[in-house]
Coordinates of C-alpha atoms in Angstrom, one line a residue:
Chain A
M22 CA -25.8 -24.5 -18.1
S23 CA -26.1 -21.1 -17.2
L24 CA -26.1 -17.4 -18.8
T25 CA -22.6 -16.0 -19.5
L26 CA -22.4 -12.2 -19.8
A27 CA -20.7 -12.9 -23.2
A28 CA -23.9 -14.8 -24.5
A29 CA -26.1 -11.9 -22.8
Q30 CA -23.8 -9.3 -24.7
T31 CA -24.2 -11.2 -27.8
I32 CA -28.2 -11.2 -27.6
I33 CA -28.3 -7.4 -27.3
S34 CA -25.8 -6.4 -30.2
T35 CA -27.9 -8.5 -32.3
A36 CA -31.0 -7.7 -31.2
L37 CA -30.1 -3.7 -31.8
A38 CA -28.4 -4.4 -35.0
H39 CA -31.6 -6.3 -36.2
A40 CA -33.7 -3.1 -34.8
R41 CA -31.8 -0.8 -36.8
S42 CA -32.0 -2.8 -40.1
R43 CA -35.7 -2.8 -39.7
S44 CA -35.8 0.9 -38.8
A45 CA -37.6 0.0 -35.3
K46 CA -37.8 2.9 -32.9
P47 CA -35.0 3.3 -30.2
L48 CA -35.1 0.2 -28.1
A49 CA -34.2 -0.8 -24.2
V50 CA -32.9 -4.8 -24.3
V51 CA -32.3 -6.5 -20.9
V52 CA -31.1 -10.0 -20.5
L53 CA -31.8 -11.9 -16.9
D54 CA -30.7 -15.1 -15.5
A55 CA -32.5 -17.9 -14.6
G56 CA -33.2 -16.5 -11.2
G57 CA -34.6 -13.4 -12.6
H58 CA -31.4 -11.2 -11.8
P59 CA -29.7 -8.9 -14.6
V60 CA -26.8 -10.0 -16.8
A61 CA -26.6 -7.2 -19.1
F62 CA -28.7 -4.4 -20.3
A63 CA -28.7 -1.5 -23.1
R64 CA -30.6 1.5 -23.8
E65 CA -30.8 2.9 -27.0
D66 CA -30.0 6.9 -27.5
G67 CA -33.8 8.7 -27.6
A68 CA -35.4 5.5 -26.0
S69 CA -38.0 6.7 -23.4
L70 CA -37.1 6.7 -19.6
F71 CA -39.7 3.5 -18.8
R72 CA -38.3 1.3 -21.4
H73 CA -35.6 -0.1 -18.8
D74 CA -38.4 -0.9 -16.5
I75 CA -40.9 -2.4 -19.3
A76 CA -38.3 -4.4 -20.8
R77 CA -37.3 -5.9 -17.1
A78 CA -40.7 -6.5 -16.5
K79 CA -41.4 -8.4 -19.6
A80 CA -38.6 -10.6 -19.1
M81 CA -39.2 -11.5 -15.7
G82 CA -42.6 -11.8 -15.9
A83 CA -41.5 -15.0 -18.6
L84 CA -39.4 -16.0 -16.1
G85 CA -42.1 -16.0 -13.2
M86 CA -44.8 -17.4 -15.2
G87 CA -42.9 -19.7 -17.1
D88 CA -44.1 -18.3 -20.7
D89 CA -43.3 -15.7 -23.2
T90 CA -45.1 -12.7 -22.6
R91 CA -46.8 -13.1 -26.0
V92 CA -48.6 -16.0 -24.3
L93 CA -49.2 -14.2 -20.9
A94 CA -50.6 -11.4 -22.9
E95 CA -52.9 -13.5 -24.6
R96 CA -54.2 -15.0 -21.6
A97 CA -54.7 -11.8 -19.6
K98 CA -56.7 -10.6 -22.1
G99 CA -59.4 -13.5 -21.3
N100 CA -58.9 -13.2 -17.5
P101 CA -58.1 -9.3 -17.1
V102 CA -58.9 -9.6 -13.4
F103 CA -56.8 -12.4 -12.0
F104 CA -53.5 -10.8 -14.2
Q105 CA -53.9 -7.7 -12.9
S106 CA -54.2 -9.1 -9.2
V107 CA -50.9 -11.1 -10.3
S108 CA -49.2 -7.7 -11.9
V109 CA -49.6 -6.2 -8.3
A110 CA -48.7 -9.4 -6.1
V111 CA -45.5 -9.7 -7.7
G112 CA -44.5 -5.9 -7.4
G113 CA -45.2 -5.0 -11.3
N114 CA -42.5 -7.6 -12.6
I115 CA -44.7 -8.9 -15.4
A116 CA -45.6 -6.9 -18.3
F117 CA -48.4 -8.4 -20.7
S118 CA -47.3 -7.8 -24.6
P119 CA -44.9 -9.5 -26.4
G120 CA -41.0 -9.2 -26.4
G121 CA -40.3 -10.9 -23.0
V122 CA -38.8 -14.2 -24.3
L123 CA -37.4 -17.2 -22.0
I124 CA -33.9 -18.3 -23.1
R125 CA -33.8 -22.1 -23.3
E126 CA -30.7 -24.3 -23.5
A127 CA -31.2 -28.1 -24.6
G128 CA -34.7 -27.7 -22.9
T129 CA -33.7 -26.0 -20.0
I130 CA -34.7 -22.3 -18.9
I131 CA -31.4 -20.4 -18.2
G132 CA -32.8 -16.7 -18.5
A133 CA -35.2 -14.3 -20.2
V134 CA -34.4 -11.6 -22.8
G135 CA -37.0 -8.5 -22.4
I136 CA -37.1 -5.6 -25.1
S137 CA -39.6 -2.7 -25.3
G138 CA -39.3 0.4 -27.8
D139 CA -41.6 -0.5 -30.7
T140 CA -44.5 -2.5 -31.2
G141 CA -44.8 -6.0 -29.2
D142 CA -44.2 -7.9 -32.2
C143 CA -41.4 -5.5 -33.1
D144 CA -39.7 -5.8 -29.7
E145 CA -40.1 -9.6 -30.0
D146 CA -38.9 -10.5 -33.4
C147 CA -35.3 -8.3 -32.0
A148 CA -35.3 -10.5 -29.1
L149 CA -35.8 -13.6 -31.3
A150 CA -33.0 -12.3 -33.7
G151 CA -30.7 -11.8 -30.6
L152 CA -31.4 -15.4 -29.4
R153 CA -30.7 -17.1 -32.7
A154 CA -27.2 -15.5 -33.1
A155 CA -26.4 -16.5 -29.6
G156 CA -27.4 -20.0 -30.5
F157 CA -30.3 -20.4 -28.2
N158 CA -34.0 -21.9 -28.6
Q159 CA -33.1 -23.9 -31.4
E160 CA -35.3 -26.6 -30.5
I161 CA -39.1 -26.1 -31.2
P162 CA -41.1 -26.1 -28.3
A163 CA -43.9 -28.7 -27.4
Chain B
M2 CA -24.5 17.1 -24.1
S3 CA -26.0 13.5 -23.0
L4 CA -24.5 10.5 -22.5
T5 CA -24.6 8.1 -25.4
L6 CA -25.0 4.0 -25.4
A7 CA -21.8 3.9 -27.0
A8 CA -20.0 6.1 -24.5
A9 CA -21.7 3.6 -22.0
Q10 CA -20.5 0.8 -23.5
T11 CA -17.0 2.0 -23.6
I12 CA -17.1 2.8 -20.1
I13 CA -17.9 -0.5 -19.1
S14 CA -15.7 -2.5 -21.3
T15 CA -12.9 -0.4 -20.3
A16 CA -13.9 -1.0 -16.5
L17 CA -14.0 -4.7 -17.1
A18 CA -10.9 -5.0 -18.8
H19 CA -9.0 -2.8 -16.2
A20 CA -10.8 -5.2 -13.6
R21 CA -9.5 -8.3 -15.4
S22 CA -5.9 -6.7 -15.9
R23 CA -5.6 -6.3 -11.9
S24 CA -7.5 -9.4 -11.0
A25 CA -10.5 -8.1 -9.4
K26 CA -13.2 -10.3 -8.1
P27 CA -16.4 -10.4 -10.3
L28 CA -18.0 -6.9 -10.9
A29 CA -21.3 -5.4 -11.8
V30 CA -21.2 -2.1 -13.6
V31 CA -23.8 0.6 -14.5
V32 CA -24.2 3.6 -16.1
L33 CA -26.7 5.9 -15.4
D34 CA -27.9 9.3 -17.4
A35 CA -28.1 12.6 -16.1
G36 CA -31.9 11.9 -14.6
G37 CA -30.7 8.6 -12.8
H38 CA -32.0 6.4 -15.4
P39 CA -30.0 3.2 -16.8
V40 CA -28.3 3.2 -20.1
A41 CA -26.1 0.1 -20.0
F42 CA -25.2 -2.6 -17.6
A43 CA -22.9 -5.6 -17.1
R44 CA -22.7 -8.4 -14.7
E45 CA -19.5 -10.5 -15.0
D46 CA -19.9 -14.4 -14.3
G47 CA -19.6 -15.2 -10.9
A48 CA -20.6 -11.9 -9.7
S49 CA -23.3 -12.3 -6.6
L50 CA -26.9 -11.5 -6.8
F51 CA -27.0 -8.1 -5.6
R52 CA -24.2 -6.4 -7.2
H53 CA -26.7 -5.0 -9.8
D54 CA -28.5 -3.0 -6.8
I55 CA -25.3 -2.2 -4.7
A56 CA -23.9 -0.5 -8.1
R57 CA -26.8 1.1 -9.2
A58 CA -27.4 2.5 -5.7
K59 CA -23.5 3.7 -5.9
A60 CA -24.5 5.5 -9.2
M61 CA -27.8 6.9 -8.2
G62 CA -26.7 8.2 -4.9
A63 CA -23.9 10.0 -6.5
L64 CA -26.2 11.5 -8.9
G65 CA -28.7 12.1 -6.1
M66 CA -26.0 13.8 -3.9
G67 CA -24.0 15.7 -6.4
D68 CA -20.9 13.9 -5.3
D69 CA -18.6 10.9 -6.0
T70 CA -19.7 8.0 -3.3
R71 CA -15.9 8.2 -2.0
V72 CA -17.1 11.3 -0.6
L73 CA -20.4 10.9 0.5
A74 CA -18.9 7.6 2.3
E75 CA -16.7 10.1 4.3
R76 CA -19.6 12.3 5.1
A77 CA -21.9 9.5 6.5
K78 CA -19.3 8.3 8.7
G79 CA -19.2 11.9 10.3
N80 CA -23.1 12.1 10.6
P81 CA -24.0 8.5 10.3
V82 CA -27.8 8.9 11.7
F83 CA -28.6 11.8 9.0
F84 CA -27.3 9.6 6.2
Q85 CA -29.1 6.8 7.2
S86 CA -32.6 8.5 7.4
V87 CA -31.5 9.8 3.8
S88 CA -30.8 6.3 2.8
V89 CA -34.4 5.3 3.7
A90 CA -35.9 8.6 2.6
V91 CA -34.8 8.0 -1.1
G92 CA -35.7 4.3 -1.3
G93 CA -32.4 2.9 -0.8
N94 CA -31.0 4.7 -3.8
I95 CA -27.6 5.4 -2.4
A96 CA -24.9 3.1 -1.2
F97 CA -22.1 4.6 1.2
S98 CA -18.9 2.9 -0.2
P99 CA -16.4 4.2 -3.1
G100 CA -17.4 3.5 -6.7
G101 CA -20.3 5.7 -7.6
V102 CA -18.5 8.5 -10.0
L103 CA -20.1 11.1 -11.5
I104 CA -19.4 11.7 -15.3
R105 CA -18.5 15.4 -16.3
E106 CA -17.9 16.5 -19.6
A107 CA -16.8 20.5 -19.8
G108 CA -17.7 20.8 -16.0
T109 CA -21.6 19.4 -16.6
I110 CA -22.8 16.3 -15.2
I111 CA -24.1 14.0 -17.7
G112 CA -24.5 10.9 -15.7
A113 CA -22.8 8.4 -13.1
V114 CA -21.0 5.2 -13.2
G115 CA -21.5 2.7 -10.4
I116 CA -19.5 -0.4 -9.7
S117 CA -19.6 -3.1 -7.1
G118 CA -18.1 -6.7 -6.6
D119 CA -14.5 -5.8 -4.9
T120 CA -13.5 -3.4 -2.6
G121 CA -14.9 0.2 -3.1
D122 CA -11.5 1.3 -3.6
C123 CA -10.9 -1.4 -6.6
D124 CA -14.6 -0.6 -7.6
E125 CA -13.9 3.1 -8.0
D126 CA -10.2 2.7 -9.9
C127 CA -12.0 0.4 -12.4
A128 CA -14.8 3.2 -12.8
L129 CA -12.0 5.7 -13.3
A130 CA -10.4 3.8 -15.9
G131 CA -13.4 3.6 -17.8
L132 CA -14.2 7.0 -17.7
R133 CA -10.6 8.0 -18.7
A134 CA -11.2 5.5 -22.0
A135 CA -14.6 7.3 -22.9
G136 CA -12.7 10.7 -22.8
F137 CA -14.7 12.1 -19.6
N138 CA -13.8 13.6 -16.2
Q139 CA -10.5 15.2 -17.9
E140 CA -10.7 18.3 -15.9
I141 CA -9.9 18.4 -12.1
P142 CA -12.4 19.1 -10.1
A143 CA -12.4 22.1 -7.8
Chain C
M20 CA -57.2 -23.3 18.5
S21 CA -54.2 -22.9 16.5
L22 CA -53.0 -23.8 13.2
T23 CA -49.9 -26.4 14.1
L24 CA -47.0 -26.7 11.8
A25 CA -47.7 -30.7 11.8
A26 CA -51.1 -29.8 10.4
A27 CA -49.8 -27.6 8.1
Q28 CA -47.4 -30.1 6.8
T29 CA -50.3 -32.8 6.1
I30 CA -52.1 -30.0 4.2
I31 CA -49.0 -29.7 2.0
S32 CA -47.7 -33.2 1.5
T33 CA -51.6 -34.6 0.8
A34 CA -51.9 -31.9 -1.7
L35 CA -49.2 -32.3 -3.2
A36 CA -49.8 -36.1 -3.5
H37 CA -53.3 -35.6 -4.8
A38 CA -51.7 -32.8 -7.6
R39 CA -49.2 -35.9 -8.7
S40 CA -52.3 -38.4 -9.0
R41 CA -54.0 -36.1 -11.2
S42 CA -50.8 -35.3 -13.3
A43 CA -50.9 -31.4 -12.3
K44 CA -48.6 -29.2 -13.7
P45 CA -45.6 -28.2 -10.8
L46 CA -47.4 -26.5 -7.7
A47 CA -46.5 -24.1 -4.5
V48 CA -48.6 -24.6 -1.8
V49 CA -48.5 -22.2 1.3
V50 CA -50.1 -22.5 4.6
L51 CA -50.6 -19.4 6.6
D52 CA -52.0 -19.1 10.3
A53 CA -54.7 -16.9 11.4
G54 CA -52.8 -13.5 11.1
G55 CA -51.4 -14.2 7.6
H56 CA -48.3 -15.0 8.5
P57 CA -46.4 -18.3 6.9
V58 CA -46.5 -21.5 8.7
A59 CA -45.1 -23.7 5.9
F60 CA -44.5 -23.8 1.9
A61 CA -43.1 -26.0 -0.5
R62 CA -42.5 -25.3 -4.2
E63 CA -42.3 -28.7 -6.5
D64 CA -39.5 -29.0 -9.1
G65 CA -40.3 -27.2 -12.1
A66 CA -42.7 -24.7 -10.6
S67 CA -42.2 -21.4 -12.3
L68 CA -40.4 -18.4 -9.9
F69 CA -43.9 -16.5 -9.1
R70 CA -45.6 -19.5 -7.6
H71 CA -44.8 -18.7 -4.2
D72 CA -45.8 -15.1 -4.9
I73 CA -49.3 -16.2 -6.5
A74 CA -50.1 -18.7 -3.9
R75 CA -49.6 -16.4 -1.0
A76 CA -51.3 -13.8 -2.6
K77 CA -54.5 -16.5 -2.8
A78 CA -54.2 -17.6 1.2
M79 CA -53.8 -13.8 2.1
G80 CA -56.7 -12.6 0.1
A81 CA -58.8 -15.3 1.7
L82 CA -58.0 -14.2 5.0
G83 CA -58.1 -10.8 4.2
M84 CA -61.7 -10.9 2.7
G85 CA -62.9 -13.6 4.7
D86 CA -64.0 -15.7 1.8
D87 CA -62.0 -18.3 -0.7
T88 CA -60.7 -17.0 -3.6
R89 CA -63.4 -18.7 -5.7
V90 CA -66.1 -16.6 -4.5
L91 CA -63.7 -13.2 -4.6
A92 CA -62.8 -14.0 -8.4
E93 CA -66.8 -14.0 -9.2
R94 CA -67.2 -10.8 -6.9
A95 CA -64.3 -9.2 -8.8
K96 CA -65.5 -10.0 -12.4
G97 CA -68.6 -8.0 -11.4
N98 CA -66.9 -5.0 -10.0
P99 CA -63.5 -5.3 -11.2
V100 CA -62.9 -1.5 -10.8
F101 CA -63.2 -1.9 -6.6
F102 CA -61.2 -4.9 -6.8
Q103 CA -58.6 -3.6 -8.4
S104 CA -58.1 -0.8 -6.1
V105 CA -58.3 -3.4 -3.2
S106 CA -55.6 -5.2 -5.0
V107 CA -53.5 -2.2 -5.0
A108 CA -54.7 -0.9 -1.2
V109 CA -53.4 -4.2 -0.1
G110 CA -50.0 -4.4 -1.3
G111 CA -50.8 -7.2 -3.6
N112 CA -52.0 -9.3 -1.0
I113 CA -54.8 -11.2 -2.9
A114 CA -55.1 -13.0 -6.4
F115 CA -58.8 -13.7 -8.0
S116 CA -58.5 -17.2 -8.9
P117 CA -59.8 -20.1 -7.1
G118 CA -57.0 -22.0 -4.9
G119 CA -57.3 -20.0 -1.7
V120 CA -59.2 -21.9 1.0
L121 CA -59.9 -20.7 4.4
I122 CA -59.0 -23.1 7.0
R123 CA -62.1 -23.8 9.7
E124 CA -61.9 -25.9 12.8
A125 CA -65.5 -25.9 14.7
G126 CA -66.5 -23.3 12.5
T127 CA -63.5 -20.8 13.5
I128 CA -61.2 -19.4 10.6
I129 CA -57.6 -20.9 11.9
G130 CA -55.7 -20.0 8.6
A131 CA -55.8 -20.8 5.1
V132 CA -53.8 -22.5 2.3
G133 CA -53.0 -20.9 -1.4
I134 CA -51.7 -23.2 -4.3
S135 CA -50.8 -21.9 -7.6
G136 CA -49.3 -23.6 -10.7
D137 CA -52.2 -25.4 -12.9
T138 CA -55.6 -24.1 -13.4
G139 CA -57.6 -22.1 -10.5
D140 CA -60.0 -25.2 -10.4
C141 CA -57.1 -27.8 -10.1
D142 CA -55.2 -25.8 -7.7
E143 CA -58.5 -25.8 -5.6
D144 CA -59.0 -29.3 -5.5
C145 CA -55.4 -30.2 -4.4
A146 CA -56.0 -27.7 -1.6
L147 CA -59.6 -29.3 -0.6
A148 CA -57.6 -32.5 -0.7
G149 CA -55.2 -31.4 1.5
L150 CA -57.6 -29.7 4.0
R151 CA -59.8 -33.2 4.3
A152 CA -56.6 -35.0 4.9
A153 CA -56.0 -33.0 8.0
G154 CA -59.1 -33.1 9.4
F155 CA -60.3 -29.6 8.3
N156 CA -63.3 -28.0 7.0
Q157 CA -65.7 -31.1 7.9
E158 CA -68.6 -28.5 8.2
I159 CA -70.6 -27.6 5.2
P160 CA -70.4 -23.5 5.3
A161 CA -73.6 -21.6 5.0
Chain D
M19 CA -27.3 -29.1 -10.2
S20 CA -30.3 -27.6 -9.1
L21 CA -32.1 -27.7 -5.7
T22 CA -35.0 -30.2 -5.4
L23 CA -38.0 -29.9 -2.9
A24 CA -36.9 -33.4 -1.5
A25 CA -33.3 -32.0 -0.5
A26 CA -35.1 -29.1 0.8
Q27 CA -37.6 -30.9 3.0
T28 CA -34.5 -32.9 4.3
I29 CA -32.8 -29.9 5.5
I30 CA -35.7 -28.3 7.1
S31 CA -36.7 -31.6 8.8
T32 CA -33.0 -32.3 9.9
A33 CA -32.6 -28.8 11.2
L34 CA -35.5 -28.7 13.5
A35 CA -34.9 -32.3 14.6
H36 CA -31.6 -30.9 16.1
A37 CA -33.0 -28.0 17.4
R38 CA -35.4 -29.9 19.5
S39 CA -32.4 -32.2 20.4
R40 CA -30.4 -29.2 21.7
S41 CA -33.7 -27.5 23.3
A42 CA -33.5 -24.7 21.3
K43 CA -36.7 -22.0 21.0
P44 CA -39.1 -22.5 18.2
L45 CA -37.6 -21.7 14.8
A46 CA -38.3 -20.8 11.3
V47 CA -36.3 -22.3 8.1
V48 CA -36.2 -21.0 4.9
V49 CA -34.7 -22.8 2.0
L50 CA -34.3 -20.7 -1.2
D51 CA -32.9 -21.9 -4.6
A52 CA -29.9 -20.5 -6.4
G53 CA -32.1 -17.3 -7.5
G54 CA -33.5 -16.6 -4.1
H55 CA -36.8 -18.2 -4.7
P56 CA -38.3 -19.8 -1.8
V57 CA -38.4 -23.9 -2.6
A58 CA -39.4 -24.9 1.2
F59 CA -40.4 -23.5 4.7
A60 CA -41.9 -24.2 8.1
R61 CA -42.2 -22.2 11.1
E62 CA -42.3 -24.4 14.7
D63 CA -45.5 -23.7 16.7
G64 CA -44.6 -20.8 18.8
A65 CA -42.0 -19.2 17.0
S66 CA -42.9 -15.2 16.6
L67 CA -44.3 -13.5 13.5
F68 CA -41.1 -12.1 12.3
R69 CA -39.4 -15.3 12.2
H70 CA -40.2 -16.0 8.7
D71 CA -38.9 -12.9 7.2
I72 CA -35.8 -13.1 9.3
A73 CA -34.7 -16.4 8.1
R74 CA -35.3 -15.3 4.2
A75 CA -33.4 -12.0 4.9
K76 CA -30.6 -14.4 6.5
A77 CA -30.8 -16.6 3.1
M78 CA -31.1 -14.3 0.6
G79 CA -28.7 -12.2 2.4
A80 CA -26.0 -15.0 2.1
L81 CA -26.8 -15.4 -1.6
G82 CA -26.8 -11.7 -2.6
M83 CA -23.7 -11.0 -1.4
G84 CA -22.2 -14.4 -1.8
D85 CA -21.2 -15.1 1.5
D86 CA -22.8 -16.8 4.8
T87 CA -24.2 -14.3 7.4
R88 CA -21.6 -14.9 9.8
V89 CA -19.2 -13.4 7.9
L90 CA -21.5 -10.6 6.7
A91 CA -22.4 -9.7 10.1
E92 CA -18.6 -9.5 11.0
R93 CA -17.9 -7.2 7.7
A94 CA -21.3 -5.1 8.8
K95 CA -19.5 -4.4 12.6
G96 CA -16.5 -3.0 10.8
N97 CA -18.5 -0.9 8.1
P98 CA -21.6 -0.1 9.4
V99 CA -22.4 2.9 7.6
F100 CA -22.2 0.8 4.1
F101 CA -24.0 -2.1 5.4
Q102 CA -26.7 -0.3 6.6
S103 CA -26.9 1.4 2.8
V104 CA -27.0 -2.2 1.5
S105 CA -29.7 -3.2 3.9
V106 CA -32.2 -0.8 2.4
A107 CA -30.7 -0.9 -1.3
V108 CA -31.9 -4.4 -1.3
G109 CA -35.2 -4.0 0.3
G110 CA -34.3 -5.7 3.5
N111 CA -33.1 -8.6 1.8
I112 CA -30.0 -9.1 4.4
A113 CA -30.1 -9.7 7.9
F114 CA -26.4 -9.5 10.1
S115 CA -26.5 -12.4 12.2
P116 CA -25.1 -16.3 11.7
G117 CA -27.8 -18.4 10.2
G118 CA -27.7 -17.7 6.6
V119 CA -25.6 -20.3 4.7
L120 CA -24.8 -21.3 1.3
I121 CA -25.7 -24.3 0.2
R122 CA -22.8 -25.5 -2.0
E123 CA -22.6 -29.0 -4.2
A124 CA -19.5 -29.3 -6.2
G125 CA -18.3 -26.2 -5.3
T126 CA -21.4 -24.5 -6.8
I127 CA -23.8 -22.5 -4.9
I128 CA -27.0 -24.0 -5.5
G129 CA -29.1 -22.3 -2.9
A130 CA -29.2 -21.0 0.5
V131 CA -30.8 -21.8 4.1
G132 CA -31.9 -19.4 6.6
I133 CA -32.9 -20.0 10.2
S134 CA -34.0 -17.5 12.9
G135 CA -35.9 -18.0 16.7
D136 CA -32.4 -18.7 18.9
T137 CA -29.4 -16.9 19.0
G138 CA -27.3 -16.6 15.7
D139 CA -24.7 -19.5 16.7
C140 CA -27.5 -22.0 17.3
D141 CA -29.3 -20.7 14.4
E142 CA -26.6 -21.6 12.2
D143 CA -25.5 -24.8 14.1
C144 CA -29.3 -26.1 13.3
A145 CA -28.5 -24.9 9.5
L146 CA -25.2 -26.7 9.3
A147 CA -26.7 -30.0 10.6
G148 CA -29.5 -30.0 7.9
L149 CA -27.0 -29.4 5.4
R150 CA -24.9 -32.4 6.5
A151 CA -27.7 -34.6 6.5
A152 CA -28.9 -33.4 2.7
G153 CA -25.2 -34.3 1.8
F154 CA -24.2 -30.8 1.0
N155 CA -21.1 -28.1 2.1
Q156 CA -18.8 -31.2 2.1
E157 CA -15.8 -29.7 0.4
I158 CA -14.1 -27.4 3.1
P159 CA -14.6 -24.1 1.5
A160 CA -10.7 -22.0 0.5

């Protein structure tokens, strides 16, 4: 099982269509493979310059720690000193806000999607729309 | 004039279709805006892990120096010590091989495309196919 | 006195056996020499991608500051601004959570072990099991 | 198919036993997974301090470019300006000397081994001994 470019493009196009349907701010969406390497990316017109870096840091952070950034953001609130040192130790490859979501197929992590541009909740909602359309994360995690 | 996501996606999809029509190796294609920030990216299945970094270094190098990487690679052969120092000075944001092509609209540079995966000549040929399809670089540069 | 590969491998294999005996999450374990250079490393199947970087940051942080990361994490809670500046100043080579433990032989620091994957307490417990098995840290530090 | 810690440790222990049988200089051996993340590492007593970084750069370079470093080193001789720019563009994660070998199972790349310490030819010979013992790379690449 590995993440194809076709699946990554479905995730991105659906996430962006969902963003437009709910009038989200302009977004950047990145899809990484299981090793954290970029498969596909799109930045909507008007999205600001850091959106790529933040979206990628969300996706990479989820992969690196093995949890969605919604979970990591909660943990970081309770132990900020540790998580800030992690942020530097991993070269900034983590961002503590919802919107970084692991991509699972039959229980195996095959990549991650990261979105930045609107609130963390909105970013994550668009990511989940993309994952559903591509047929991933159908099982409810324990 | 600025580079839209729609135009960037046309460049990428056409470049990849052209690559398949000529049986190129799996490619990575990145499109940057005039400031060097990513607009869109795709890595074909089977392309190796560094292809993103090299494609981006080609596109950024073209923007940073104001010339396509075909020109830069020629110059670097004639003055390797200088261009190697540039490579380090700009943090690796340049790669001396064809495949990094400036995007021009009515004579103005509005971005760059970078491709890596096959020979530099093939990478550049795919980039030019993408630019033609999107309506850019219609004027012959002086 | 210096840390041998054989001793480092004993530390790692015992730490991982101890982790399995207490049903810890998958761990990464690194052993550094007195200069902070890697001697041996192992990442268990299923451990997430950042575990190497975090384990190494714990071990290096202990060596760099001359104290186990349990002590450093306590200090960082009381003075977060300073320790965050340290984290950046040393290039991320420190992580403020238990699990980075100095290796002492006859009172001399000869290296450090770093573990990441479960709670800091569990990571440290596994590190101490490894150090005991290898015959280190027999004296009680003042 | 993915690379287990047990397989990585077999590669390392066999490579080092082979090194001793042929009186190689002290070696460092690293095994990376398909995404370039460390699975296991060992540095023999007496190996100098950069051996870890060089071994890892060989393994990562092979993964990143999709070829063993023996092939990459030959190519780099013919196009040094390009490959030096690649070296910087990928953050030093490549080393142009034999001893970085892709790990293949049933034709799929599942990781890479990198060895540094003796000549490139000797380093590679030890890597191949490790891969044979672990049952990888049994098919002759096209």
